[in-house]
Amino acid sequence: MNPAPTEVQLMQRVVGGDADALLMLYEQYGRIVYSVAMYVLQDPQHAEEVTQDVFMTVWQKARMFDLKRGTAKSWLTQIARNLAIDHLRRQRRRGQESHPLELAEMLPAPGTIRNDDQHELFGHLQKLPTEQRQAIEMAYYQGYTHQEIAERLKLPLGTVKSRILLGLRKLQGLLK
Amino acid sequence: MLTHDEILELIPLTALDAVSEVEAQEVKEHCAGCPTCGSILSDYGYVALGLSEGVPQREPPARLASALRARVAPAQSRRFAWASLFRLPAGFSPGMAVAAVVFVLLAGLGIWRFTAPPADTDAIEVARLQRSTEAVKASIKGTDRAPSSTGQVLADPQATVGYLVVSQLNVLPAEQVYQVWLIRSGQRDSGGTFTVDAQGSARVRLQGTVAFASYSDVGVTVEPKGGSPGPTSAKVIGGSFIPPGR
């Protein structure tokens, strides 16, 4: 029995146009990609579209992946976040704001699968003071700039910067 | 030009992608030449990465895998055997860690998108628009000058950028191009020029003057290389836009 291909071997096969390799990559990372899209978009249909687009991006640009610069999981996760945020921003430009800012709606949905190790940092985010967590959530998961956050929350720009900085410093401290 | 202190203030925000594109570019350029700031950005990048990878896990629907298979299978036969030309390094030394995180962070800021070949991005965008029920779309058909030709124009209603996908147009002499005309209230805006491949096909990014929702019709004419300020020949292919949801 052949051992499972490594991440690098899988990416090389995708570069070579091997659709089965792309689907194996999906088997490994489809859940985290979909999870990121779902968390940002809060909409299963749009999350499905984004997930497909992430893997089509990989299909077309796999040669840009470089292990020296990060893992495939990191790469896929960041592409997922980018595309999901792009989707949100397009919705906002069209006046189809579907993300009310109430923090309750950003909380994990019941029945979600959790892995405590992976979610340690995310768990710490939930424990930050509400105003710090809110600013970080709006920036990172909803795609607002600091100026937009200040406008939406009707706060001085400096206050928003401080909240994000304080929150991030706490999270960073927990990693050390 | 931002000062060093101003850059420092923006670094955590940059790590979260909460700055404008202009600010992000300035921070990125500064960090590339300033090891201290580069290291700080890397540290915050780790945090941001953890926030992405740590979201609550959701199981994707089973149909996603088959949908993905359906999308890649037709394309597989057209792919070139890049593997014979490409080898990924197998090693990952600790000394590369800072560069790695900066790269991942830049990916988070969309830098990959800016450096990617535009044709790939366009293909994804066309696929999205074709699926979208909110896009404005025009099915276009050839006139007697290109009777077999068919195609589609797609765009988000409020966007000024759209796409033309066309097939079975004649290959033109080198001194001529096809030019797209976007029509609103009798006025014709040039959407750009293009040529077709040997099979007569093309995928073209169109630049409108106003939002695509304002356009009623689209037409394509043959013009001298470089394009014309207005159409100088008869329409080769064209059609009318259908509003979203119809």
Short mmCIF file of C-alpha atoms in Angstrom, two decimals:
data_model
loop_
_atom_site.label_atom_id
_atom_site.label_comp_id
_atom_site.label_asym_id
_atom_site.label_seq_id
_atom_site.Cartn_x
_atom_site.Cartn_y
_atom_site.Cartn_z
CA MET A 1 0.00 0.00 0.00
CA ASN A 2 1.38 3.39 -0.99
CA PRO A 3 1.72 5.98 1.76
CA ALA A 4 -0.53 9.02 1.52
CA PRO A 5 1.06 11.75 -0.59
CA THR A 6 2.67 14.63 1.24
CA GLU A 7 1.40 18.17 0.96
CA VAL A 8 4.22 19.00 -1.44
CA GLN A 9 3.53 15.97 -3.61
CA LEU A 10 -0.14 16.85 -3.75
CA MET A 11 0.60 20.42 -4.78
CA GLN A 12 3.03 19.23 -7.43
CA ARG A 13 0.35 16.96 -8.84
CA VAL A 14 -2.15 19.82 -8.87
CA VAL A 15 0.39 21.95 -10.74
CA GLY A 16 0.62 19.12 -13.24
CA GLY A 17 -3.13 19.21 -13.79
CA ASP A 18 -4.10 16.18 -11.70
CA ALA A 19 -7.74 16.72 -10.73
CA ASP A 20 -7.67 13.77 -8.33
CA ALA A 21 -4.89 15.50 -6.39
CA LEU A 22 -7.00 18.64 -6.12
CA LEU A 23 -9.87 16.57 -4.77
CA MET A 24 -7.52 14.94 -2.24
CA LEU A 25 -6.50 18.44 -1.20
CA TYR A 26 -10.18 19.23 -0.82
CA GLU A 27 -10.65 16.13 1.32
CA GLN A 28 -7.89 17.34 3.61
CA TYR A 29 -8.68 21.03 3.76
CA GLY A 30 -12.21 21.47 2.43
CA ARG A 31 -13.61 21.65 5.94
CA ILE A 32 -11.35 24.44 7.19
CA VAL A 33 -11.87 26.39 3.94
CA TYR A 34 -15.65 26.03 4.20
CA SER A 35 -15.50 26.89 7.91
CA VAL A 36 -13.63 30.14 7.26
CA ALA A 37 -16.06 31.06 4.49
CA MET A 38 -19.03 30.22 6.69
CA TYR A 39 -17.71 32.22 9.60
CA VAL A 40 -17.13 35.28 7.45
CA LEU A 41 -20.28 35.04 5.31
CA GLN A 42 -22.73 33.35 7.72
CA ASP A 43 -24.51 32.00 4.65
CA PRO A 44 -24.18 28.35 3.54
CA GLN A 45 -24.88 29.03 -0.14
CA HIS A 46 -22.31 31.81 -0.42
CA ALA A 47 -19.83 29.79 1.64
CA GLU A 48 -20.19 26.92 -0.83
CA GLU A 49 -19.51 29.27 -3.74
CA VAL A 50 -16.45 30.69 -2.04
CA THR A 51 -15.16 27.23 -1.14
CA GLN A 52 -15.39 26.17 -4.77
CA ASP A 53 -13.66 29.37 -5.84
CA VAL A 54 -10.83 28.76 -3.36
CA PHE A 55 -10.07 25.36 -4.85
CA MET A 56 -10.44 26.67 -8.40
CA THR A 57 -7.89 29.35 -7.48
CA VAL A 58 -5.56 26.62 -6.23
CA TRP A 59 -6.23 24.63 -9.40
CA GLN A 60 -5.12 27.56 -11.51
CA LYS A 61 -2.37 28.99 -9.32
CA ALA A 62 -0.89 26.01 -7.51
CA ARG A 63 2.51 26.82 -9.00
CA MET A 64 2.54 29.94 -6.80
CA PHE A 65 2.52 27.85 -3.64
CA ASP A 66 5.91 27.65 -1.95
CA LEU A 67 6.44 25.53 1.15
CA LYS A 68 9.21 27.86 2.28
CA ARG A 69 6.59 30.51 2.71
CA GLY A 70 3.96 28.57 4.66
CA THR A 71 1.86 25.44 4.70
CA ALA A 72 -0.85 24.58 2.22
CA LYS A 73 -3.36 24.89 5.04
CA SER A 74 -2.24 28.47 5.76
CA TRP A 75 -2.32 29.33 2.09
CA LEU A 76 -5.79 27.89 1.59
CA THR A 77 -7.11 29.50 4.75
CA GLN A 78 -5.90 32.92 3.70
CA ILE A 79 -7.30 32.55 0.18
CA ALA A 80 -10.62 31.54 1.76
CA ARG A 81 -10.66 34.59 3.98
CA ASN A 82 -9.71 36.89 1.09
CA LEU A 83 -12.41 35.59 -1.23
CA ALA A 84 -15.04 35.60 1.51
CA ILE A 85 -14.18 39.18 2.47
CA ASP A 86 -14.26 40.17 -1.23
CA HIS A 87 -17.74 38.63 -1.39
CA LEU A 88 -18.86 40.59 1.67
CA ARG A 89 -17.46 43.84 0.31
CA ARG A 90 -19.25 43.34 -3.00
CA GLN A 91 -22.49 42.76 -1.11
CA ARG A 92 -21.93 45.94 0.85
CA ARG A 93 -21.24 47.95 -2.32
CA ARG A 94 -24.54 46.67 -3.72
CA GLY A 95 -26.32 47.73 -0.55
CA GLN A 96 -27.03 44.15 0.39
CA GLU A 97 -25.60 44.35 3.86
CA SER A 98 -26.40 41.01 5.40
CA HIS A 99 -24.16 41.25 8.44
CA PRO A 100 -25.72 43.05 11.32
CA LEU A 101 -23.05 43.92 13.80
CA GLU A 102 -24.57 42.31 16.84
CA LEU A 103 -21.90 40.13 18.31
CA ALA A 104 -24.35 37.40 19.14
CA GLU A 105 -24.65 36.59 15.49
CA MET A 106 -20.92 36.09 15.22
CA LEU A 107 -20.84 33.48 17.94
CA PRO A 108 -20.19 29.88 16.89
CA ALA A 109 -23.36 28.15 15.78
CA PRO A 110 -24.63 25.23 17.86
CA GLY A 111 -23.38 21.87 16.74
CA THR A 112 -20.14 23.07 15.26
CA ILE A 113 -17.19 20.73 15.53
CA ARG A 114 -14.44 22.07 17.76
CA ASN A 115 -10.83 21.11 18.10
CA ASP A 116 -9.52 22.68 21.28
CA ASP A 117 -5.92 22.85 20.15
CA GLN A 118 -6.70 24.51 16.85
CA HIS A 119 -9.21 26.83 18.36
CA GLU A 120 -7.18 27.97 21.33
CA LEU A 121 -6.53 31.44 19.96
CA PHE A 122 -10.07 31.79 18.70
CA GLY A 123 -11.27 30.82 22.16
CA HIS A 124 -9.12 33.52 23.70
CA LEU A 125 -10.63 36.02 21.27
CA GLN A 126 -14.06 35.21 22.66
CA LYS A 127 -12.79 36.06 26.15
CA LEU A 128 -11.48 39.52 25.27
CA PRO A 129 -13.42 42.54 26.52
CA THR A 130 -16.41 42.99 24.22
CA GLU A 131 -15.21 46.25 22.69
CA GLN A 132 -11.80 44.80 21.78
CA ARG A 133 -13.30 41.63 20.40
CA GLN A 134 -15.87 43.58 18.43
CA ALA A 135 -13.22 45.74 16.77
CA ILE A 136 -11.09 42.71 15.87
CA GLU A 137 -14.09 40.76 14.57
CA MET A 138 -15.21 43.66 12.40
CA ALA A 139 -11.74 44.09 10.98
CA TYR A 140 -10.72 40.51 10.40
CA TYR A 141 -13.93 38.61 9.79
CA GLN A 142 -16.09 41.34 8.30
CA GLY A 143 -13.49 43.16 6.23
CA TYR A 144 -13.92 46.68 7.56
CA THR A 145 -11.00 49.09 7.64
CA HIS A 146 -10.25 50.93 10.87
CA GLN A 147 -11.81 54.08 9.40
CA GLU A 148 -14.99 52.18 8.53
CA ILE A 149 -15.15 50.65 11.99
CA ALA A 150 -14.82 54.09 13.55
CA GLU A 151 -17.63 55.41 11.36
CA ARG A 152 -19.94 52.48 12.02
CA LEU A 153 -19.39 52.48 15.76
CA LYS A 154 -19.32 56.29 15.89
CA LEU A 155 -16.02 56.25 17.73
CA PRO A 156 -12.84 58.29 17.31
CA LEU A 157 -10.31 56.59 15.05
CA GLY A 158 -7.77 56.50 17.87
CA THR A 159 -10.17 54.56 20.07
CA VAL A 160 -10.64 51.91 17.41
CA LYS A 161 -6.89 51.62 16.89
CA SER A 162 -6.35 51.26 20.63
CA ARG A 163 -9.00 48.57 21.00
CA ILE A 164 -7.53 46.53 18.17
CA LEU A 165 -3.99 46.99 19.43
CA LEU A 166 -4.87 46.05 23.02
CA GLY A 167 -6.80 43.00 21.92
CA LEU A 168 -4.10 41.80 19.57
CA ARG A 169 -1.40 42.31 22.20
CA LYS A 170 -3.34 40.13 24.62
CA LEU A 171 -3.75 37.41 21.99
CA GLN A 172 -0.09 37.69 21.03
CA GLY A 173 0.93 37.40 24.68
CA LEU A 174 -1.04 34.18 24.97
CA LEU A 175 0.94 32.66 22.11
CA LYS A 176 4.29 33.23 23.81
CA MET B 1 4.81 59.24 3.24
CA LEU B 2 4.21 57.84 6.70
CA THR B 3 6.74 58.21 9.51
CA HIS B 4 8.26 55.24 11.29
CA ASP B 5 5.96 55.80 14.28
CA GLU B 6 2.92 55.99 12.06
CA ILE B 7 3.93 52.73 10.39
CA LEU B 8 4.33 51.11 13.81
CA GLU B 9 0.82 52.21 14.69
CA LEU B 10 -0.55 50.70 11.49
CA ILE B 11 1.23 47.34 11.75
CA PRO B 12 -1.36 45.58 13.99
CA LEU B 13 -4.13 46.95 11.80
CA THR B 14 -2.28 45.75 8.72
CA ALA B 15 -1.99 42.28 10.19
CA LEU B 16 -5.77 42.21 10.44
CA ASP B 17 -6.21 43.64 6.93
CA ALA B 18 -7.95 46.65 8.47
CA VAL B 19 -6.11 49.32 6.51
CA SER B 20 -6.65 50.79 3.06
CA GLU B 21 -4.77 49.34 0.09
CA VAL B 22 -2.56 52.43 0.01
CA GLU B 23 -1.69 52.07 3.70
CA ALA B 24 -1.10 48.34 3.32
CA GLN B 25 1.27 48.94 0.44
CA GLU B 26 3.21 51.54 2.42
CA VAL B 27 3.48 49.29 5.47
CA LYS B 28 4.57 46.37 3.29
CA GLU B 29 7.26 48.43 1.58
CA HIS B 30 8.50 49.79 4.90
CA CYS B 31 8.63 46.35 6.52
CA ALA B 32 10.54 44.93 3.57
CA GLY B 33 13.38 47.32 4.38
CA CYS B 34 13.07 47.51 8.18
CA PRO B 35 13.85 44.24 10.01
CA THR B 36 12.36 45.52 13.29
CA CYS B 37 9.02 46.39 11.80
CA GLY B 38 9.12 43.27 9.63
CA SER B 39 9.50 41.18 12.74
CA ILE B 40 6.61 42.94 14.51
CA LEU B 41 4.42 42.44 11.48
CA SER B 42 5.38 38.75 11.47
CA ASP B 43 4.41 38.42 15.13
CA TYR B 44 1.00 39.92 14.56
CA GLY B 45 0.73 37.83 11.43
CA TYR B 46 0.94 34.69 13.56
CA VAL B 47 -2.00 35.98 15.57
CA ALA B 48 -4.04 36.72 12.46
CA LEU B 49 -3.27 33.31 11.04
CA GLY B 50 -4.46 31.69 14.25
CA LEU B 51 -7.69 33.64 14.03
CA SER B 52 -8.33 32.23 10.55
CA GLU B 53 -7.38 28.67 11.28
CA GLY B 54 -9.18 28.68 14.60
CA VAL B 55 -12.71 29.44 13.44
CA PRO B 56 -15.38 26.94 14.51
CA GLN B 57 -15.31 23.95 12.20
CA ARG B 58 -18.31 23.36 9.97
CA GLU B 59 -18.85 20.31 7.81
CA PRO B 60 -19.25 21.25 4.14
CA PRO B 61 -22.17 19.65 2.30
CA ALA B 62 -21.29 16.45 0.45
CA ARG B 63 -22.34 17.93 -2.89
CA LEU B 64 -19.40 20.35 -2.77
CA ALA B 65 -16.87 17.67 -3.69
CA SER B 66 -18.84 16.54 -6.73
CA ALA B 67 -19.43 20.15 -7.78
CA LEU B 68 -15.70 20.75 -7.59
CA ARG B 69 -15.00 17.59 -9.57
CA ALA B 70 -17.43 18.74 -12.25
CA ARG B 71 -15.63 22.07 -12.53
CA VAL B 72 -12.10 20.70 -12.80
CA ALA B 73 -12.77 17.64 -14.97
CA PRO B 74 -13.45 19.51 -18.25
CA ALA B 75 -10.43 21.71 -17.68
CA GLN B 76 -8.08 18.84 -16.94
CA SER B 77 -7.59 17.85 -20.57
CA ARG B 78 -6.56 21.38 -21.44
CA ARG B 79 -3.89 21.60 -18.75
CA PHE B 80 -0.22 21.56 -19.59
CA ALA B 81 2.16 19.17 -17.83
CA TRP B 82 3.73 21.79 -15.59
CA ALA B 83 5.01 19.16 -13.19
CA SER B 84 7.91 18.31 -15.48
CA LEU B 85 9.04 21.94 -15.31
CA PHE B 86 8.35 22.63 -11.67
CA ARG B 87 9.88 21.32 -8.48
CA LEU B 88 8.92 22.58 -5.03
CA PRO B 89 11.70 22.69 -2.46
CA ALA B 90 11.24 20.09 0.23
CA GLY B 91 13.05 21.87 3.05
CA PHE B 92 11.87 24.49 5.46
CA SER B 93 14.60 25.93 7.62
CA PRO B 94 13.89 27.88 10.83
CA GLY B 95 15.72 30.84 9.36
CA MET B 96 12.97 31.19 6.82
CA ALA B 97 10.27 31.54 9.46
CA VAL B 98 10.01 35.32 9.41
CA ALA B 99 9.83 35.42 5.63
CA ALA B 100 7.25 32.67 5.75
CA VAL B 101 4.94 34.53 8.06
CA VAL B 102 5.33 37.79 6.14
CA PHE B 103 4.44 35.93 2.97
CA VAL B 104 1.39 34.32 4.54
CA LEU B 105 0.39 37.67 5.90
CA LEU B 106 0.80 39.30 2.51
CA ALA B 107 -1.41 36.56 1.16
CA GLY B 108 -3.93 37.62 3.75
CA LEU B 109 -3.72 41.13 2.42
CA GLY B 110 -4.41 39.93 -1.07
CA ILE B 111 -0.90 40.38 -2.46
CA TRP B 112 -1.20 37.01 -4.20
CA ARG B 113 -4.12 38.41 -6.10
CA PHE B 114 -2.15 41.42 -7.26
CA THR B 115 0.71 39.31 -8.55
CA ALA B 116 -1.39 36.56 -10.11
CA PRO B 117 -1.85 36.30 -13.85
CA PRO B 118 -5.02 38.30 -14.56
CA ALA B 119 -6.43 35.67 -16.90
CA ASP B 120 -6.81 33.21 -14.01
CA THR B 121 -8.62 35.73 -11.88
CA ASP B 122 -10.86 36.57 -14.80
CA ALA B 123 -11.82 32.93 -15.26
CA ILE B 124 -12.93 32.70 -11.65
CA GLU B 125 -14.85 35.94 -11.92
CA VAL B 126 -16.61 34.80 -15.10
CA ALA B 127 -17.58 31.51 -13.44
CA ARG B 128 -18.96 33.41 -10.46
CA LEU B 129 -20.97 35.77 -12.65
CA GLN B 130 -22.36 32.89 -14.69
CA ARG B 131 -23.68 31.31 -11.50
CA SER B 132 -24.93 34.56 -10.04
CA THR B 133 -28.61 35.41 -10.12
CA GLU B 134 -27.75 39.03 -9.39
CA ALA B 135 -25.54 39.70 -12.42
CA VAL B 136 -26.66 41.53 -15.53
CA LYS B 137 -26.21 39.27 -18.53
CA ALA B 138 -26.50 39.61 -22.29
CA SER B 139 -26.59 36.61 -24.61
CA ILE B 140 -25.00 37.73 -27.84
CA LYS B 141 -25.41 36.23 -31.31
CA GLY B 142 -23.53 36.77 -34.53
CA THR B 143 -25.01 38.77 -37.38
CA ASP B 144 -24.68 37.61 -40.99
CA ARG B 145 -21.02 38.66 -40.77
CA ALA B 146 -20.37 35.91 -38.18
CA PRO B 147 -23.50 33.74 -38.19
CA SER B 148 -22.09 30.91 -36.07
CA SER B 149 -20.72 33.13 -33.35
CA THR B 150 -22.26 33.19 -29.89
CA GLY B 151 -21.25 34.56 -26.53
CA GLN B 152 -22.21 36.25 -23.32
CA VAL B 153 -21.51 39.51 -21.52
CA LEU B 154 -21.64 39.42 -17.72
CA ALA B 155 -21.21 41.96 -14.94
CA ASP B 156 -22.34 42.90 -11.49
CA PRO B 157 -25.00 45.60 -11.92
CA GLN B 158 -23.11 48.29 -10.03
CA ALA B 159 -19.67 47.39 -11.40
CA THR B 160 -17.99 49.23 -14.23
CA VAL B 161 -15.96 46.13 -15.09
CA GLY B 162 -17.59 43.21 -16.87
CA TYR B 163 -16.66 40.26 -19.05
CA LEU B 164 -17.27 39.12 -22.60
CA VAL B 165 -16.98 35.44 -23.46
CA VAL B 166 -17.27 34.70 -27.16
CA SER B 167 -16.62 31.84 -29.59
CA GLN B 168 -16.49 31.19 -33.31
CA LEU B 169 -15.54 34.67 -34.41
CA ASN B 170 -13.28 35.00 -37.44
CA VAL B 171 -9.57 35.49 -36.82
CA LEU B 172 -8.77 39.01 -37.99
CA PRO B 173 -5.73 40.31 -39.89
CA ALA B 174 -3.01 41.79 -37.67
CA GLU B 175 -4.04 45.38 -38.41
CA GLN B 176 -7.59 44.87 -37.15
CA VAL B 177 -9.22 44.20 -33.77
CA TYR B 178 -12.69 43.57 -32.44
CA GLN B 179 -14.08 46.45 -30.40
CA VAL B 180 -16.88 46.15 -27.84
CA TRP B 181 -19.54 48.87 -27.64
CA LEU B 182 -21.67 49.24 -24.54
CA ILE B 183 -24.88 51.08 -25.39
CA ARG B 184 -26.98 53.30 -23.12
CA SER B 185 -29.68 55.71 -24.30
CA GLY B 186 -28.29 55.60 -27.80
CA GLN B 187 -24.75 56.42 -26.65
CA ARG B 188 -21.95 53.96 -27.39
CA ASP B 189 -19.12 53.59 -24.85
CA SER B 190 -16.08 51.59 -25.88
CA GLY B 191 -15.66 48.60 -23.59
CA GLY B 192 -12.25 47.68 -25.01
CA THR B 193 -10.69 45.86 -27.94
CA PHE B 194 -9.71 42.23 -28.34
CA THR B 195 -8.55 39.53 -30.69
CA VAL B 196 -9.53 35.87 -30.75
CA ASP B 197 -7.46 32.72 -30.55
CA ALA B 198 -7.03 30.28 -33.41
CA GLN B 199 -10.41 28.72 -32.56
CA GLY B 200 -12.14 32.08 -32.70
CA SER B 201 -12.66 32.28 -28.93
CA ALA B 202 -11.89 35.04 -26.44
CA ARG B 203 -12.53 35.99 -22.84
CA VAL B 204 -12.28 39.75 -22.43
CA ARG B 205 -12.42 42.04 -19.44
CA LEU B 206 -14.61 45.02 -20.35
CA GLN B 207 -14.26 48.49 -18.89
CA GLY B 208 -17.53 50.41 -18.86
CA THR B 209 -17.82 54.16 -18.41
CA VAL B 210 -20.74 53.76 -16.01
CA ALA B 211 -22.21 50.88 -14.00
CA PHE B 212 -23.31 47.98 -16.19
CA ALA B 213 -26.88 48.34 -14.92
CA SER B 214 -27.05 51.48 -17.08
CA TYR B 215 -26.35 49.63 -20.32
CA SER B 216 -29.17 48.22 -22.43
CA ASP B 217 -27.28 46.61 -25.31
CA VAL B 218 -23.86 45.49 -26.41
CA GLY B 219 -22.33 45.18 -29.87
CA VAL B 220 -18.99 44.24 -31.38
CA THR B 221 -17.51 45.70 -34.56
CA VAL B 222 -14.27 45.26 -36.46
CA GLU B 223 -12.01 48.30 -36.09
CA PRO B 224 -8.43 49.30 -36.93
CA LYS B 225 -5.79 48.12 -34.45
CA GLY B 226 -5.88 50.40 -31.40
CA GLY B 227 -9.64 50.87 -31.64
CA SER B 228 -11.87 53.70 -32.81
CA PRO B 229 -13.68 56.48 -30.94
CA GLY B 230 -16.93 55.20 -32.45
CA PRO B 231 -17.97 52.21 -34.53
CA THR B 232 -16.86 52.44 -38.16
CA SER B 233 -18.26 49.15 -39.44
CA ALA B 234 -21.36 47.01 -39.12
CA LYS B 235 -22.02 44.97 -36.02
CA VAL B 236 -20.53 41.48 -36.03
CA ILE B 237 -22.19 40.18 -32.90
CA GLY B 238 -24.44 41.72 -30.26
CA GLY B 239 -27.38 41.42 -27.92
CA SER B 240 -29.40 43.04 -25.15
CA PHE B 241 -28.82 42.96 -21.41
CA ILE B 242 -31.31 41.14 -19.24
CA PRO B 243 -31.77 42.57 -15.74
CA PRO B 244 -30.82 40.34 -12.79
CA GLY B 245 -33.20 37.56 -11.83
CA ARG B 246 -34.88 37.24 -15.22
#
